[in-house]
Tab-separated table of C-alpha atoms and ligand atoms in Angstrom:
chain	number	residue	atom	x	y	z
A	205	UNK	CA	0.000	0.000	0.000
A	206	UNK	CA	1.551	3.330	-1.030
A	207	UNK	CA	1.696	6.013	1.659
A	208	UNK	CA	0.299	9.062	1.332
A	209	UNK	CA	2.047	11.991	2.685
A	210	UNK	CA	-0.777	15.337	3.373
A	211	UNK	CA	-0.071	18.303	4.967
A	212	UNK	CA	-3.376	20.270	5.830
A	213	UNK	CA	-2.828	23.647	6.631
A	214	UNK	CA	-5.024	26.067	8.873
A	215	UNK	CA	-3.105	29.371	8.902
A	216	UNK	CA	-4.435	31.714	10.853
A	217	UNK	CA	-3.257	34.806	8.678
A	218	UNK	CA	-3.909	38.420	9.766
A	219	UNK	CA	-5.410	36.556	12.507
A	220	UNK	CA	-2.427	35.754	14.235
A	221	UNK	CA	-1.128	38.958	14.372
A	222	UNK	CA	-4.300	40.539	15.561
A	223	UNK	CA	-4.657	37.740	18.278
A	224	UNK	CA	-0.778	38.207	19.387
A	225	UNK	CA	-2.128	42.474	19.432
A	226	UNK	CA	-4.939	41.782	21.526
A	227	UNK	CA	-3.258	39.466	23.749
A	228	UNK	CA	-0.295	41.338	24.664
A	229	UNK	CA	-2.361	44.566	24.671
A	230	UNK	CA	-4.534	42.693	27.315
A	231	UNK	CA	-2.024	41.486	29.170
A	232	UNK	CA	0.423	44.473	29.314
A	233	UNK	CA	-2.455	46.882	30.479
A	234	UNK	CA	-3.568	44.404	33.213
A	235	UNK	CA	-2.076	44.593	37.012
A	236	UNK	CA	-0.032	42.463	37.605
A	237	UNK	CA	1.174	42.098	33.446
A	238	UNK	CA	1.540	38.913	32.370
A	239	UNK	CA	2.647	38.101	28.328
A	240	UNK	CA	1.388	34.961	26.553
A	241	UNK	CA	4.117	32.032	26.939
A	242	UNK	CA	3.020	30.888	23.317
A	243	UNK	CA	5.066	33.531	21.786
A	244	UNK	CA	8.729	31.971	22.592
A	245	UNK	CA	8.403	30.039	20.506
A	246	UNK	CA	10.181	31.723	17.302
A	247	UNK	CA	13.393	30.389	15.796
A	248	UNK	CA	15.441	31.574	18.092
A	249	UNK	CA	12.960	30.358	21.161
A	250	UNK	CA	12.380	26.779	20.194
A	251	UNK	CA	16.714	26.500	19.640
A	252	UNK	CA	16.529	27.846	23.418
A	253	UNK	CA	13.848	25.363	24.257
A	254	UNK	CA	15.889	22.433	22.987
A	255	UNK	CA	19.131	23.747	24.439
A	256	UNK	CA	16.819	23.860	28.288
A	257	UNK	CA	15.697	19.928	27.372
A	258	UNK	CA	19.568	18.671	27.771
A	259	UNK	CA	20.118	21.082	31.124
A	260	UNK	CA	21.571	18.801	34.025
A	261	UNK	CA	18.524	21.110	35.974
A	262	UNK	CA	15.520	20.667	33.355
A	263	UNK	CA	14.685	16.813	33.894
A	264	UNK	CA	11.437	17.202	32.269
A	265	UNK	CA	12.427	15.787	28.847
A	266	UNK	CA	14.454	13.048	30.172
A	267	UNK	CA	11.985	11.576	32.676
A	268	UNK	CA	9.377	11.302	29.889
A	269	UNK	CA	11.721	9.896	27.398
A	270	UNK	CA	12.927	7.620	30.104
A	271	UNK	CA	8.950	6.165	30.614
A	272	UNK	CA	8.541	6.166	27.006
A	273	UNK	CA	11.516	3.976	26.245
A	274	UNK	CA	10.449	1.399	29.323
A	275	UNK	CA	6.655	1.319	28.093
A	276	UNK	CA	6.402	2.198	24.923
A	277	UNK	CA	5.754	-1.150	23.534
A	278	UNK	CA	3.497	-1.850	26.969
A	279	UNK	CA	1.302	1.439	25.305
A	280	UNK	CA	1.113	-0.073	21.941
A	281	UNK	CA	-0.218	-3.539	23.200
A	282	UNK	CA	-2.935	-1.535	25.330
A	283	UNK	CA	-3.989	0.813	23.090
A	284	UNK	CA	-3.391	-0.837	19.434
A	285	UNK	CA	-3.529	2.351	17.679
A	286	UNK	CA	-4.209	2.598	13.726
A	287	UNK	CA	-3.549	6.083	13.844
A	288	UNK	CA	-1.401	8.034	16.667
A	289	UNK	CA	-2.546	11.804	16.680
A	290	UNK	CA	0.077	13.847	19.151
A	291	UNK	CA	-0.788	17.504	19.618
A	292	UNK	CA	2.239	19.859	19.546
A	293	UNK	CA	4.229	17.335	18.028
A	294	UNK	CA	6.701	19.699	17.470
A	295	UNK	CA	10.205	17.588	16.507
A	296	UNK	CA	8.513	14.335	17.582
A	297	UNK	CA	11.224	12.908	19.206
A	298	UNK	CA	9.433	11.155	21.749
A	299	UNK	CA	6.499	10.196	19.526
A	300	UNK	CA	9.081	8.103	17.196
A	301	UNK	CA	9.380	5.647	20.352
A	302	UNK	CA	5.534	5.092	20.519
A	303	UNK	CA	5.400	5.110	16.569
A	304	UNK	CA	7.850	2.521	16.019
A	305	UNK	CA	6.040	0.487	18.968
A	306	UNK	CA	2.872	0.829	17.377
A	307	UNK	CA	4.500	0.295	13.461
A	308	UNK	CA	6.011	-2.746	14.928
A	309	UNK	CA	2.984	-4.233	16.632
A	310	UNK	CA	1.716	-3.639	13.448
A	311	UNK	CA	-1.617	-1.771	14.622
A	312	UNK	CA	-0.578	1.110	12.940
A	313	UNK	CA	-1.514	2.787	9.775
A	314	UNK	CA	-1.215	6.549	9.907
A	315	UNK	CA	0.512	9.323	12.110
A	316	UNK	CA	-1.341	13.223	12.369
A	317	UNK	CA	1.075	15.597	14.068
A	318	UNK	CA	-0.714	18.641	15.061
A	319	UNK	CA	1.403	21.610	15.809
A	320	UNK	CA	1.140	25.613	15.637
A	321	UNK	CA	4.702	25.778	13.757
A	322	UNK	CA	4.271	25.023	10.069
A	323	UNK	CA	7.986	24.709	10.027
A	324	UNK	CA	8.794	22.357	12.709
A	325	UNK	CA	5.623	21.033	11.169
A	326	UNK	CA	6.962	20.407	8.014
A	327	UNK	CA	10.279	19.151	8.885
A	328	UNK	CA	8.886	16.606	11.276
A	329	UNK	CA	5.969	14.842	8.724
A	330	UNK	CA	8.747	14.471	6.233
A	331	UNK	CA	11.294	12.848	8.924
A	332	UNK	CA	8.477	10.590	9.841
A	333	UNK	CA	7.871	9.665	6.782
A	334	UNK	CA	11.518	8.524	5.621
A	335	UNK	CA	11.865	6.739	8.534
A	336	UNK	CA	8.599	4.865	8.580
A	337	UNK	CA	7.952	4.288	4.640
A	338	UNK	CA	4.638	2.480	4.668
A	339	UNK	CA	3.032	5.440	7.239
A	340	UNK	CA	0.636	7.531	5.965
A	341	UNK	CA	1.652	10.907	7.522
A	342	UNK	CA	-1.116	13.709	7.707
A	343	UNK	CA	-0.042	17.181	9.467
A	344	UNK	CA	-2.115	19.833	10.386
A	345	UNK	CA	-0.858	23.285	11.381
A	346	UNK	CA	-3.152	24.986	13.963
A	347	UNK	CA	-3.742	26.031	17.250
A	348	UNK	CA	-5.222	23.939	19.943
A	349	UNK	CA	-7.812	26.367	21.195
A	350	UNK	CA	-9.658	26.576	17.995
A	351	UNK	CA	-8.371	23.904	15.395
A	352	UNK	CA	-9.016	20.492	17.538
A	353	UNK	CA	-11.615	20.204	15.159
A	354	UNK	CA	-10.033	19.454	11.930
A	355	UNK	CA	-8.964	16.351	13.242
A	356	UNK	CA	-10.250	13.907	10.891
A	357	UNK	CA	-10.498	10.359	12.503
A	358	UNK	CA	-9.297	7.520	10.740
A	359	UNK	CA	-9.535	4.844	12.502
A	360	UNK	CA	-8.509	3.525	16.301
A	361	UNK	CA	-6.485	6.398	17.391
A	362	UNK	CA	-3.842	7.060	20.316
A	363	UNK	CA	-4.167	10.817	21.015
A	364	UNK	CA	-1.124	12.333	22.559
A	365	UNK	CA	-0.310	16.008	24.228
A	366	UNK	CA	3.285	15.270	25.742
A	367	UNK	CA	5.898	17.670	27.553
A	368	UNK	CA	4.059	18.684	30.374
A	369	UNK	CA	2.667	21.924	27.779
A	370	UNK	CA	-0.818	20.953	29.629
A	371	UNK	CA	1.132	22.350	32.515
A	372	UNK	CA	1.034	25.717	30.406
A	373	UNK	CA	-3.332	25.919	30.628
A	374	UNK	CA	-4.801	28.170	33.585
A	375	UNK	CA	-7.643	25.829	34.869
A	376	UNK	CA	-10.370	27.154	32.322
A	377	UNK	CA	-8.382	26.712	29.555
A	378	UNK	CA	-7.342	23.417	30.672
A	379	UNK	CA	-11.007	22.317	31.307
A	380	UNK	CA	-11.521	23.590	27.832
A	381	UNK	CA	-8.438	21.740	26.169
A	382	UNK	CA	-9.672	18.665	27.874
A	383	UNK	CA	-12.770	18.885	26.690
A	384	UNK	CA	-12.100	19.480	23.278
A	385	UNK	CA	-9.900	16.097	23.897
A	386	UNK	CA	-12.376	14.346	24.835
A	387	UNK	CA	-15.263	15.406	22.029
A	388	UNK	CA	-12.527	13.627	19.758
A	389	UNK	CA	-12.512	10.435	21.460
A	390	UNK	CA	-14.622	7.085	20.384
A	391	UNK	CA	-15.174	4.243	22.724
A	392	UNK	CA	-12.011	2.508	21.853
A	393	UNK	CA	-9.518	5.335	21.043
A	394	UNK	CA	-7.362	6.610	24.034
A	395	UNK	CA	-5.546	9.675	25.182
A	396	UNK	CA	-2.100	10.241	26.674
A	397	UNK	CA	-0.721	13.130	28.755
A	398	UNK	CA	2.559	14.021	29.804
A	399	UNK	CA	2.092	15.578	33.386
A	400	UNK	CA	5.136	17.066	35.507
A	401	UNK	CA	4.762	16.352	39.094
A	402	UNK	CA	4.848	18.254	42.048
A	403	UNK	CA	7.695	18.017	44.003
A	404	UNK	CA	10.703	19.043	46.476
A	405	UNK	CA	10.100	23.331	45.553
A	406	UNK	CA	14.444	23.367	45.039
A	407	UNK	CA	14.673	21.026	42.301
A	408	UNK	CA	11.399	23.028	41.296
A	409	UNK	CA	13.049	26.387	40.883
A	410	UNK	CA	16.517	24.822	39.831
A	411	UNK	CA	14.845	23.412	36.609
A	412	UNK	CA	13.586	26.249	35.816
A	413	UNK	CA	16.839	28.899	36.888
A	414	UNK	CA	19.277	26.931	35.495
A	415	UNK	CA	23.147	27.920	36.130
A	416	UNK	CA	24.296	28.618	32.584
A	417	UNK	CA	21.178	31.067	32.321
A	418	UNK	CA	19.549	29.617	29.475
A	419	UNK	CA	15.995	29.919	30.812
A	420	UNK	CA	16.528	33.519	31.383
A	421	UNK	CA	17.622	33.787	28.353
A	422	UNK	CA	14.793	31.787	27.352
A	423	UNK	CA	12.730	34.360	29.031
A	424	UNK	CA	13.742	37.333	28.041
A	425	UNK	CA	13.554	36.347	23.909
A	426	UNK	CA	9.721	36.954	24.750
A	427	UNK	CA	10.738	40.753	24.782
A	428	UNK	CA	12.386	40.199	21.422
A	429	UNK	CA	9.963	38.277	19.967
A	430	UNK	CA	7.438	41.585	21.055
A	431	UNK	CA	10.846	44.087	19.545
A	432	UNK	CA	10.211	42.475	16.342
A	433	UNK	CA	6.189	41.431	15.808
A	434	UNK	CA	5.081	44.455	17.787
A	435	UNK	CA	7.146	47.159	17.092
A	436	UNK	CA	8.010	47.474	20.660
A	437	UNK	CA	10.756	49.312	22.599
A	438	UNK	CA	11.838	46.405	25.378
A	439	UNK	CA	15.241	47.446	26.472
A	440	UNK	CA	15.879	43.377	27.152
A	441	UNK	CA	18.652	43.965	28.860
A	442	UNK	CA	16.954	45.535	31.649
A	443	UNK	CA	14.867	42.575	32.306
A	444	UNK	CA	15.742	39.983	35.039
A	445	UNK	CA	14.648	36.553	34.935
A	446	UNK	CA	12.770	35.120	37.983
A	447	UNK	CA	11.386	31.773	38.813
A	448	UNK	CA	9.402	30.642	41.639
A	449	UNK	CA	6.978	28.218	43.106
A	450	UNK	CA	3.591	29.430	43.484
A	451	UNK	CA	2.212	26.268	45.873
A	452	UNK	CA	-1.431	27.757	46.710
A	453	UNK	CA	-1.639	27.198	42.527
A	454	UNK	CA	0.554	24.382	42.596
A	455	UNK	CA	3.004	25.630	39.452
A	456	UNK	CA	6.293	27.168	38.423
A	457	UNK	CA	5.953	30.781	37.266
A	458	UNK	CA	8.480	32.485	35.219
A	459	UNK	CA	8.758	36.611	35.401
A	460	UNK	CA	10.840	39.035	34.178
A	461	UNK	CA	11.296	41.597	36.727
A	462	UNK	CA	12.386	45.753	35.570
A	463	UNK	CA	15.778	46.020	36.838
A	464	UNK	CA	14.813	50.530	36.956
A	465	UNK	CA	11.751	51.830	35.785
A	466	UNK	CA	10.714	51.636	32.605
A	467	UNK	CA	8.461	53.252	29.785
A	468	UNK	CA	7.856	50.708	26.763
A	469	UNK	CA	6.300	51.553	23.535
A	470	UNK	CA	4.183	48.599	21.569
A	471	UNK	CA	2.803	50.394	18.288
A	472	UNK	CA	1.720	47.091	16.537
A	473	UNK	CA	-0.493	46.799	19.977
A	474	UNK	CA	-1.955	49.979	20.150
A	475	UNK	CA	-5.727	50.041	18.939
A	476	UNK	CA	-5.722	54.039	18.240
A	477	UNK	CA	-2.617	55.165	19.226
A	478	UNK	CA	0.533	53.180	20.012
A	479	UNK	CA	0.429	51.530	23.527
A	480	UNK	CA	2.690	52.699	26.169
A	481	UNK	CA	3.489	50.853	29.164
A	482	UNK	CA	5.671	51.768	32.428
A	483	UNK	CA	6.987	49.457	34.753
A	484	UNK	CA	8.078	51.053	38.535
A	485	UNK	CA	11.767	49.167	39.206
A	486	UNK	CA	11.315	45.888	40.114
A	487	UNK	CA	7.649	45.502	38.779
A	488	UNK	CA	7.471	41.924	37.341
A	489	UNK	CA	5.601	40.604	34.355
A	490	UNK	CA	4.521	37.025	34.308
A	491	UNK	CA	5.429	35.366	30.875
A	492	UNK	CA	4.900	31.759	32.245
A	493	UNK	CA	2.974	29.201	34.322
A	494	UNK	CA	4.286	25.543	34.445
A	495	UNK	CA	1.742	23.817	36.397
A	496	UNK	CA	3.072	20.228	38.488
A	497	UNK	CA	0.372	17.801	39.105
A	498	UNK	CA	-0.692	15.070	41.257
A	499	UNK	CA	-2.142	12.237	40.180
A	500	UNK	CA	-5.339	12.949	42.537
A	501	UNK	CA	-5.401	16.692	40.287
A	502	UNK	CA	-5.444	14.535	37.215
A	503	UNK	CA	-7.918	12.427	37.668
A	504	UNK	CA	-10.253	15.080	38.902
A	505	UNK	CA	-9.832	17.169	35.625
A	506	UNK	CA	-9.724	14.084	33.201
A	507	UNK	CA	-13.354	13.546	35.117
A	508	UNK	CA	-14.433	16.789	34.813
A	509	UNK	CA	-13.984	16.579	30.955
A	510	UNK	CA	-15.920	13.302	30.949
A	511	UNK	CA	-12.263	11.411	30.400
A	512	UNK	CA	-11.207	8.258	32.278
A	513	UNK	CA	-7.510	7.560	34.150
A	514	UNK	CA	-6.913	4.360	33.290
A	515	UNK	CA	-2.994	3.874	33.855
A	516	UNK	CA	-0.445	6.125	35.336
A	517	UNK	CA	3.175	5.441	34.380
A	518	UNK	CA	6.123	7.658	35.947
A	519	UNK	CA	9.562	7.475	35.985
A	520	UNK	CA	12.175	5.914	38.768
A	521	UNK	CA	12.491	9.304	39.742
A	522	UNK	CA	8.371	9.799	40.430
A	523	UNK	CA	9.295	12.823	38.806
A	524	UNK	CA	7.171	13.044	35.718
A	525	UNK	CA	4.130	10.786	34.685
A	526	UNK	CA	2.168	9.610	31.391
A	527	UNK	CA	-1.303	9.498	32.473
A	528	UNK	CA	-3.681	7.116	29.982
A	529	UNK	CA	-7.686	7.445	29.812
A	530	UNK	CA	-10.756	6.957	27.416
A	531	UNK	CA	-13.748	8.589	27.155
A	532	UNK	CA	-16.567	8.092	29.417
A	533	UNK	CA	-19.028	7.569	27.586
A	534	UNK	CA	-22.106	10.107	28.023
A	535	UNK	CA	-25.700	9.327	29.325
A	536	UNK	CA	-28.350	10.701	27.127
A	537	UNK	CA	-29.260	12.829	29.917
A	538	UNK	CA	-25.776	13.911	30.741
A	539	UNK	CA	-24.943	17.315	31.491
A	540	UNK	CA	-21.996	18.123	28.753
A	541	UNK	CA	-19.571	21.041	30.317
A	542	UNK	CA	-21.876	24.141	28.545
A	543	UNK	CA	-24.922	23.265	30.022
A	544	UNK	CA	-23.019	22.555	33.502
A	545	UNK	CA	-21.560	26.465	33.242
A	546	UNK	CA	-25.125	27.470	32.394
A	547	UNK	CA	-26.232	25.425	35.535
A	548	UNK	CA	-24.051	27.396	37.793
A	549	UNK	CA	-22.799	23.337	39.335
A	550	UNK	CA	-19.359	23.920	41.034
A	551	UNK	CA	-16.760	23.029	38.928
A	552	UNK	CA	-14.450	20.553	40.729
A	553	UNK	CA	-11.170	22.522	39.911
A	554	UNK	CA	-12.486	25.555	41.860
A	555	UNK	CA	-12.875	23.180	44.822
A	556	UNK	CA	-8.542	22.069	43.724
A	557	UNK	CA	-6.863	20.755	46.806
A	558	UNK	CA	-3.448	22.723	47.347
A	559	UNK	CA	-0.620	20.947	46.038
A	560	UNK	CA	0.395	17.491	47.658
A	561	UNK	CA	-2.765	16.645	48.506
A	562	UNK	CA	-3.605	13.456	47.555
A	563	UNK	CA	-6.651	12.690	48.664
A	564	UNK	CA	-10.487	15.286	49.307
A	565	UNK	CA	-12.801	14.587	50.753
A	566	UNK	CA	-16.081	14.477	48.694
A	567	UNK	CA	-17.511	18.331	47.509
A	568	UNK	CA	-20.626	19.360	47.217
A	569	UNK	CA	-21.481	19.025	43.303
A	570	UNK	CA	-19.177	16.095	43.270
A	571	UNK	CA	-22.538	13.918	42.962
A	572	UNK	CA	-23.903	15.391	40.682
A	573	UNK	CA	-20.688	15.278	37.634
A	574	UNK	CA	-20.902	11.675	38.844
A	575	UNK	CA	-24.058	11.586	37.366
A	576	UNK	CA	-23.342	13.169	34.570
A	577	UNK	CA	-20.243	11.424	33.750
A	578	UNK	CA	-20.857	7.613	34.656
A	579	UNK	CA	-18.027	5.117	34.679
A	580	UNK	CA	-17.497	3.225	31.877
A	581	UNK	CA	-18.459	-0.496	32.764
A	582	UNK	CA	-17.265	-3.802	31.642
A	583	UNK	CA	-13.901	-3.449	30.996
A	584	UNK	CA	-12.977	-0.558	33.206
A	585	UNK	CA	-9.554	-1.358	35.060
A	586	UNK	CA	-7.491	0.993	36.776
A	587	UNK	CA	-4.133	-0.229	36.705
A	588	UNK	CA	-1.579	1.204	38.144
A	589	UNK	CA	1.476	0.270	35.697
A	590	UNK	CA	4.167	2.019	37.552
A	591	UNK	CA	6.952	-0.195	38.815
A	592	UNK	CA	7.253	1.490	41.594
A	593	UNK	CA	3.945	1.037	43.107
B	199	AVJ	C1	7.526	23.125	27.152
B	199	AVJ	C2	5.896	24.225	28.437
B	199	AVJ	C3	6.694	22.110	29.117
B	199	AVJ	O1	6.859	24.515	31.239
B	199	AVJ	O2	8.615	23.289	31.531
B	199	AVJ	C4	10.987	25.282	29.971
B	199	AVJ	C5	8.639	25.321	28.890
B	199	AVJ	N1	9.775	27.001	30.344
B	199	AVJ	N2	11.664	26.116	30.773
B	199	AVJ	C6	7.870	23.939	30.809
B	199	AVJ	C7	9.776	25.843	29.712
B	199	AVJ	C8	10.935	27.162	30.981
B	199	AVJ	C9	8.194	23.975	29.322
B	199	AVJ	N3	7.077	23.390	28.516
């Protein structure tokens, strides 16, 4: 069977731009600022990125990579994907271990990287695609907020979101991710996330102040990225990196903190007139939040989205974890996450425990998303595949 090799793009044009405008306009006239982390990403940004995955202090990358090389082929034999769908594939360097699993199992047929980079888009189907000759490879450039959609399903499919960028979501717009997840999800097709876990708050903060500086410089590209899209004025130079552990939100921030005051200009933000922003010395904008999870914090949002844990895999470390679920599927009279905002039913990350905290005690509303999510039955077991447990 010949492969076929499609690249589907959804470019978001003028669009971009004027969403990157807004945002940073938004963010920049808000107290305290914070800046988008999506827009590190540019050449420059995602070079930094991969230098910060091979920091002795970032173990991030290696603890998943580590879990995917023990379990890989444990994955494939669970989930017997036809197709493996990974959202912000990005280089796919993990996803080749769980490809060649799945290629060699011989469940699978096609691979759909989904990323926001048509470059690293572009470089990655046609790697994929050399490597694994009979693969049909189909990529899609968008964004996850608004392109889940043009998903097409094909057939049994593995859906992956790796990395720990879930960690990246404030809670609404992780509820929203998830759910968007799991509106793509049939009966038999499964989802994977890469979660980083909360732990000791010094190998926290080391990971994410490294010694050679490379986060902060990391960091601070955000202000060139804004120097170049924007128009804007940053002095960079004059920004500080700073990490730290936020533990009533249970996540990593990253800030760059005015080392003097400041006044910035942003034209390409303005709406009338070119923005202007001041900063008083040592006034901090927030350009990141890397959220570390538990598994109890999990499995509460993967229920709130109507999603089901059914294996947790971590390192030796416990440092990092690739949590596994399916859909549940949904009563007839089940409330689907709309109609539960319309209802005005607590949502169950509002009621988060701090982080640590394994175990709640039952909530009020908990009863009622139990009704409207049931548990899968029949085949429903939770195993707990970690060696260490
Ligand atoms: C790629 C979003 C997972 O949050 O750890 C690395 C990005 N920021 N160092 C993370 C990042 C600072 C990274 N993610």
């Amino acid at each position: 069977m010949p492969a076929a090799l499609t690249l589907t793009i959804h470019t978001l044009g003028m669009d971009a731009h004027r969403a990157m405008a807004d945002q940073v306009r938004l963010g920049l006239t808000r107290s305290p600022k914070e800046l988008p982390c999506r827009y590190f990403y540019d050449d420059r940004g995602s070079a930094l990125f991969e230098q910060i995955t091979e920091l002795p202090e970032y173990y991030l990358t290696r603890a998943e990579t580590e879990i995917l090389e023990a379990r890989s082929d444990e994955l494939a034999t669970i989930t017997r994907p036809q197709v493996i769908v990974e959202l912000g594939a990005g280089a796919c360097t993990k996803t080749r271990l769980l490809i060649g699993s799945a290629h060699r199992a011989g469940s699978l047929r096609c691979f759909v990287p989904f990323d926001i980079g048509e470059g690293v888009l572009r470089s990655s189907v046609s790697e994929i695609s050399s490597e694994f000759r009979d693969l049909d490879v189909h990529g899609i450039v968008g964004d996850f907020a608004s392109h889940l959609d043009a998903i097409p399903r094909l057939g049994r499919q593995l859906v992956m979101f790796l990395g720990s960028t879930i960690g990246n979501f404030e809670v609404a717009e992780r509820r929203r991710f998830l759910a968007s997840v799991r509106a793509l999800l049939s009966e038999d097709d499964f989802f994977l996330l890469g979660v980083d876990l909360v732990k000791d708050e010094r190998e926290l903060v080391a990971a994410y102040a490294d010694e050679q500086g490379v986060t902060a410089e990391f960091n601070r590209n955000l202000l060139n990225v804004l120097n170049r899209e924007l128009d804007a004025d940053f002095d960079v130079g004059s920004f500080e990196h700073v990490a730290l552990w936020n533990a009533a939100a249970s996540r990593m921030e990253m800030h760059l903190r005015a080392n003097g005051g400041q006044r910035v200009r942003v034209p390409g933000a303005g709406l009338l007139a070119p923005l202007e922003v001041s900063f008083e010395d040592r006034e901090t904008v927030r350009t990141e939040i890397s959220v570390k999870f538990t598994r109890g914090i999990v499995e509460r949002s993967f229920a709130d989205a109507g999603l089901d844990l059914r294996a947790w895999f971590t390192d030796s470390g416990q440092r990092f974890a690739l949590a596994l679920a399916t859909a549940i599927p949904l009563r007839h009279h089940a409330l689907d996450l709309a109609e539960r905002d319309q209802l005005d039913v607590p949502n169950r990350e509002d009621l988060e425990v701090p982080a640590g905290d394994h175990v709640r005690e039952p909530a009020a509303g908990d009863a009622e998303l139990a009704r409207g999510f049931p548990k899968s039955q029949g085949l429903h077991v939770d195993v707990n595949t970690s060696s260490l447990h």
